[in-house]
Structures are given as structure tokens and as C-alpha cells.
Tab-separated table of C-alpha atoms in Angstrom:
chain	number	residue	atom	x	y	z
D	37	UNK	CA	-0.100	-0.176	0.069
D	38	UNK	CA	2.909	2.526	0.974
D	39	UNK	CA	4.563	1.307	-2.088
D	40	UNK	CA	1.502	2.711	-4.275
D	41	UNK	CA	0.967	5.880	-2.485
D	42	UNK	CA	4.667	6.363	-3.096
D	43	UNK	CA	4.483	5.792	-6.745
D	44	UNK	CA	1.025	7.689	-7.256
D	45	UNK	CA	2.985	10.776	-5.263
D	46	UNK	CA	5.960	10.054	-7.708
D	47	UNK	CA	3.752	9.996	-10.909
D	48	UNK	CA	1.984	13.341	-9.596
D	49	UNK	CA	5.101	15.045	-9.211
D	50	UNK	CA	6.081	13.840	-12.774
D	51	UNK	CA	3.042	15.202	-14.411
D	52	UNK	CA	3.392	18.271	-12.405
D	53	UNK	CA	6.819	18.634	-13.639
D	54	UNK	CA	5.839	18.409	-17.251
D	55	UNK	CA	3.074	20.789	-16.986
D	56	UNK	CA	5.210	23.350	-15.618
D	57	UNK	CA	7.580	22.437	-18.314
D	58	UNK	CA	5.102	22.546	-20.812
D	59	UNK	CA	3.885	26.005	-19.791
D	60	UNK	CA	7.332	27.218	-19.809
D	61	UNK	CA	7.519	26.398	-23.477
D	62	UNK	CA	4.087	27.986	-23.903
D	63	UNK	CA	4.872	31.112	-22.606
D	64	UNK	CA	8.464	31.130	-24.693
D	65	UNK	CA	6.621	30.560	-27.692
D	66	UNK	CA	4.052	33.353	-27.016
D	67	UNK	CA	6.392	35.610	-26.183
D	68	UNK	CA	8.929	34.837	-29.356
D	69	UNK	CA	5.082	34.939	-31.298
D	70	UNK	CA	4.588	38.360	-30.018
D	71	UNK	CA	8.317	39.534	-31.099
D	72	UNK	CA	7.523	38.555	-34.518
D	73	UNK	CA	4.025	40.200	-34.884
D	74	UNK	CA	5.513	43.417	-33.830
D	75	UNK	CA	7.972	43.404	-36.762
D	76	UNK	CA	5.399	42.153	-39.320
D	77	UNK	CA	3.037	44.772	-38.310
D	78	UNK	CA	5.639	47.104	-38.837
D	79	UNK	CA	6.839	45.740	-41.757
D	80	UNK	CA	2.977	45.680	-43.393
D	81	UNK	CA	2.644	48.839	-42.079
D	82	UNK	CA	5.839	50.476	-44.328
D	83	UNK	CA	5.099	48.530	-47.085
D	84	UNK	CA	1.604	49.583	-47.653
D	85	UNK	CA	2.521	53.503	-47.067
D	86	UNK	CA	5.246	53.177	-49.385
D	87	UNK	CA	3.148	51.674	-52.118
D	88	UNK	CA	0.316	54.407	-51.085
D	89	UNK	CA	2.514	57.194	-51.117
D	90	UNK	CA	4.091	56.199	-54.484
D	91	UNK	CA	0.735	55.723	-56.337
D	92	UNK	CA	-0.650	59.415	-54.978
D	93	UNK	CA	2.473	60.998	-55.790
D	94	UNK	CA	2.753	59.566	-59.248
D	95	UNK	CA	-0.986	60.413	-59.854
D	96	UNK	CA	-0.795	63.816	-58.269
D	97	UNK	CA	2.399	64.496	-60.725
D	98	UNK	CA	-0.078	63.248	-63.834
D	99	UNK	CA	-3.001	65.344	-62.672
D	100	UNK	CA	-0.209	68.596	-62.242
D	101	UNK	CA	1.267	67.556	-65.710
D	102	UNK	CA	-2.128	67.764	-67.575
D	103	UNK	CA	-3.219	70.957	-65.393
D	104	UNK	CA	0.228	72.780	-66.668
D	105	UNK	CA	-0.384	71.414	-70.199
D	106	UNK	CA	-3.840	73.113	-70.231
D	107	UNK	CA	-2.717	76.106	-68.363
D	108	UNK	CA	-0.138	76.598	-71.349
D	109	UNK	CA	-2.822	76.122	-73.910
D	110	UNK	CA	-4.765	78.947	-72.353
D	111	UNK	CA	-1.954	81.212	-72.253
D	112	UNK	CA	-1.501	80.990	-75.954
D	113	UNK	CA	-5.088	81.650	-76.525
D	114	UNK	CA	-5.326	84.491	-74.089
D	115	UNK	CA	-6.087	87.729	-74.875
D	116	UNK	CA	-9.071	90.346	-74.317
D	117	UNK	CA	-11.629	88.423	-76.581
D	118	UNK	CA	-11.111	85.177	-74.636
D	119	UNK	CA	-10.858	86.119	-71.128
D	120	UNK	CA	-14.303	84.951	-70.249
D	121	UNK	CA	-13.534	81.603	-71.832
D	122	UNK	CA	-10.425	81.241	-69.902
D	123	UNK	CA	-12.370	82.057	-66.366
D	124	UNK	CA	-15.061	79.421	-67.155
D	125	UNK	CA	-12.442	76.740	-68.214
D	126	UNK	CA	-10.360	77.627	-64.926
D	127	UNK	CA	-13.489	77.418	-62.845
D	128	UNK	CA	-14.123	73.954	-64.294
D	129	UNK	CA	-10.382	73.007	-63.544
D	130	UNK	CA	-10.823	74.120	-60.131
D	131	UNK	CA	-14.075	72.234	-59.827
D	132	UNK	CA	-12.315	69.213	-61.065
D	133	UNK	CA	-9.258	69.598	-58.683
D	134	UNK	CA	-11.524	69.706	-55.658
D	135	UNK	CA	-13.326	66.117	-56.831
D	136	UNK	CA	-9.849	64.445	-57.200
D	137	UNK	CA	-8.809	65.837	-53.874
D	138	UNK	CA	-11.732	64.693	-52.414
D	139	UNK	CA	-11.450	61.167	-53.853
D	140	UNK	CA	-7.893	61.043	-53.017
D	141	UNK	CA	-9.249	61.697	-49.557
D	142	UNK	CA	-11.488	58.982	-49.638
D	143	UNK	CA	-8.995	56.947	-51.156
D	144	UNK	CA	-6.724	57.366	-48.290
D	145	UNK	CA	-9.413	56.475	-45.730
D	146	UNK	CA	-9.901	53.417	-47.676
D	147	UNK	CA	-6.144	52.497	-47.351
D	148	UNK	CA	-6.034	53.314	-43.791
D	149	UNK	CA	-9.074	50.652	-43.461
D	150	UNK	CA	-7.223	48.156	-45.203
D	151	UNK	CA	-4.041	48.694	-43.308
D	152	UNK	CA	-6.314	48.316	-40.100
D	153	UNK	CA	-7.874	45.002	-41.606
D	154	UNK	CA	-4.363	43.953	-42.891
D	155	UNK	CA	-3.000	44.222	-39.345
D	156	UNK	CA	-5.861	42.667	-37.593
D	157	UNK	CA	-5.489	39.596	-39.711
D	158	UNK	CA	-1.740	39.348	-38.980
D	159	UNK	CA	-2.870	39.746	-35.142
D	160	UNK	CA	-5.413	36.716	-35.568
D	161	UNK	CA	-2.766	34.375	-37.543
D	162	UNK	CA	0.518	34.910	-36.950
D	163	UNK	CA	1.469	31.851	-39.451
D	164	UNK	CA	-0.689	33.310	-42.266
D	165	UNK	CA	1.585	34.117	-45.490
D	166	UNK	CA	2.733	37.871	-45.217
D	167	UNK	CA	3.188	38.188	-48.824
D	168	UNK	CA	-0.357	37.056	-49.767
D	169	UNK	CA	-1.696	39.696	-47.445
D	170	UNK	CA	0.325	42.410	-49.009
D	171	UNK	CA	-0.593	41.439	-52.649
D	172	UNK	CA	-4.235	41.301	-51.543
D	173	UNK	CA	-4.316	44.595	-49.837
D	174	UNK	CA	-1.779	45.962	-52.750
D	175	UNK	CA	-4.197	44.586	-55.488
D	176	UNK	CA	-7.233	46.419	-54.034
D	177	UNK	CA	-5.320	49.239	-53.686
D	178	UNK	CA	-4.215	49.246	-57.194
D	179	UNK	CA	-7.453	48.877	-58.548
D	180	UNK	CA	-9.128	51.573	-56.545
D	181	UNK	CA	-6.218	53.822	-57.786
D	182	UNK	CA	-6.623	52.862	-61.352
D	183	UNK	CA	-10.171	53.290	-61.247
D	184	UNK	CA	-9.611	56.840	-59.608
D	185	UNK	CA	-7.203	57.787	-62.615
D	186	UNK	CA	-9.533	56.591	-65.303
D	187	UNK	CA	-12.410	58.468	-63.478
D	188	UNK	CA	-9.964	61.351	-63.476
D	189	UNK	CA	-8.674	61.309	-67.238
D	190	UNK	CA	-12.753	61.324	-68.160
D	191	UNK	CA	-13.387	64.163	-66.093
D	192	UNK	CA	-10.461	66.186	-67.797
D	193	UNK	CA	-11.404	64.998	-71.141
D	194	UNK	CA	-15.000	66.351	-70.044
D	195	UNK	CA	-13.519	69.620	-68.999
D	196	UNK	CA	-11.700	70.317	-72.138
D	197	UNK	CA	-14.454	69.493	-74.444
D	198	UNK	CA	-16.949	71.708	-72.670
D	199	UNK	CA	-14.133	74.468	-72.691
D	200	UNK	CA	-13.526	73.998	-76.289
D	201	UNK	CA	-17.184	74.333	-77.182
D	202	UNK	CA	-17.603	77.187	-74.987
D	203	UNK	CA	-14.485	78.940	-76.385
D	204	UNK	CA	-16.052	78.098	-80.135
D	205	UNK	CA	-19.433	79.241	-79.080
D	206	UNK	CA	-17.821	82.511	-77.697
D	207	UNK	CA	-15.728	83.101	-80.703
D	208	UNK	CA	-18.229	82.626	-83.275
D	209	UNK	CA	-20.492	85.372	-81.041
D	210	UNK	CA	-17.553	87.839	-80.820
D	211	UNK	CA	-17.117	87.340	-84.553
D	212	UNK	CA	-20.722	88.222	-85.518
D	213	UNK	CA	-20.726	90.820	-82.871
D	214	UNK	CA	-17.748	92.366	-84.816
D	215	UNK	CA	-18.935	91.786	-88.152
D	216	UNK	CA	-22.403	93.598	-87.131
D	217	UNK	CA	-20.253	96.525	-85.623
D	218	UNK	CA	-18.491	96.739	-88.693
D	219	UNK	CA	-21.330	96.711	-91.007
D	220	UNK	CA	-22.919	99.361	-88.739
D	221	UNK	CA	-19.763	101.224	-89.147
D	222	UNK	CA	-19.685	100.714	-92.827
D	223	UNK	CA	-23.226	101.928	-93.140
D	224	UNK	CA	-22.468	105.395	-90.912
D	225	UNK	CA	-19.350	105.889	-92.906
D	226	UNK	CA	-21.328	105.559	-96.194
D	227	UNK	CA	-24.377	107.944	-94.887
D	228	UNK	CA	-21.602	110.488	-93.953
D	229	UNK	CA	-20.288	110.437	-97.018
D	230	UNK	CA	-23.476	110.424	-98.919
D	231	UNK	CA	-24.219	113.643	-96.871
D	232	UNK	CA	-20.952	115.027	-97.575
D	233	UNK	CA	-21.395	114.549	-101.460
D	234	UNK	CA	-24.780	116.297	-101.272
D	235	UNK	CA	-23.321	119.035	-99.579
């Protein structure tokens, strides 16, 4: 009986030692995982920020280049008769730029949400493949940027088309007004000449 109790006690102590060793290993793994998660989280955040900033910089550069191109065209056309058309065109560009900035702000907000989702996914599953997470987020972000660029390109084309139509209409009206003024002046000169001949 005493031998059985002794063996039972030894077995309990053995199991307790095993449990303690197991807990120690679990604590070590948790600590190591937390360290890896922090590194992964930082890598994901840095990578997404770089991609986001690079795309926005490129998009803004293209946007600014097109605005400058339109402005250069306007400078070549600028004169007294075209000031009203230029004012309308500049207003359209300002509205388009405001719309573009709003779209970029919305895209930045969406990117922030995607970043938080990626970080949450990283926290929930340390074994999840980081490259696949980044690829998925980058694809979504790239698609959103492409859609924004296409929309902006369409808006630019519409703005340029409307400005051209306004310009042509204004020039036609000005030509007609000038023609009428010339006709009136010619009639007055003819009348004055006729009166002079009669005198």
C-alpha cells in the first residue's frame, strides 16, 4: 500500500513537472510570437505606406502635368476676347481639382481601413503568409487607384471638351458681334459720305 502511494505521489510530481515545463515552453512561444507579430506589423505598415505614397505621388504628378498643359494652351489663347472663356475653364479645372482631392481623401481613408484590416489579420494569425496579405491589399489599392485615374482622365476630357465648346461658341458670338459692328460702322461712313457729297 505504501509503495502504491509512493508511486502515485511520484507520478503526480512527474505530471506536475511536465505541466510546468509545458507552460514554460508555451510562455516562450507566446513571447517569441509577440516579437514576430510586432516585426510583421511594422513591415506591413511600412510597405503599404510606401505603395500608397508612391501611387498618390505619381497620380498627383500626372494630374499636375495635365493641368500645366491645359494652362499652357490657355496662355497661348489668352487675349481680351477670350478672357471669359478662360475664366470658365479655370473654374471647371478648380472644381475638377477639388473633386480629385476629395477622391484622394476617400482613397486614403479606404487605405487606412485596409491597413487596419491587414494588421488585424496579422494579429489573428501569425502563421498567415505575409506576402499574400500584402499582395491582396496592394491589388485592391491598385485597382482603386486605377479606377480613380480613369475617372479623373474622363473628367479632364469632359472639361476640355466643354471648354472648347464654350470657346468656339464665344468666338462665334464675338465674330458675329464684330461683323455687325463693322457693318454698322460701314453704313454710318457711307451715310456720312453721301451727306458730304450732297453738301
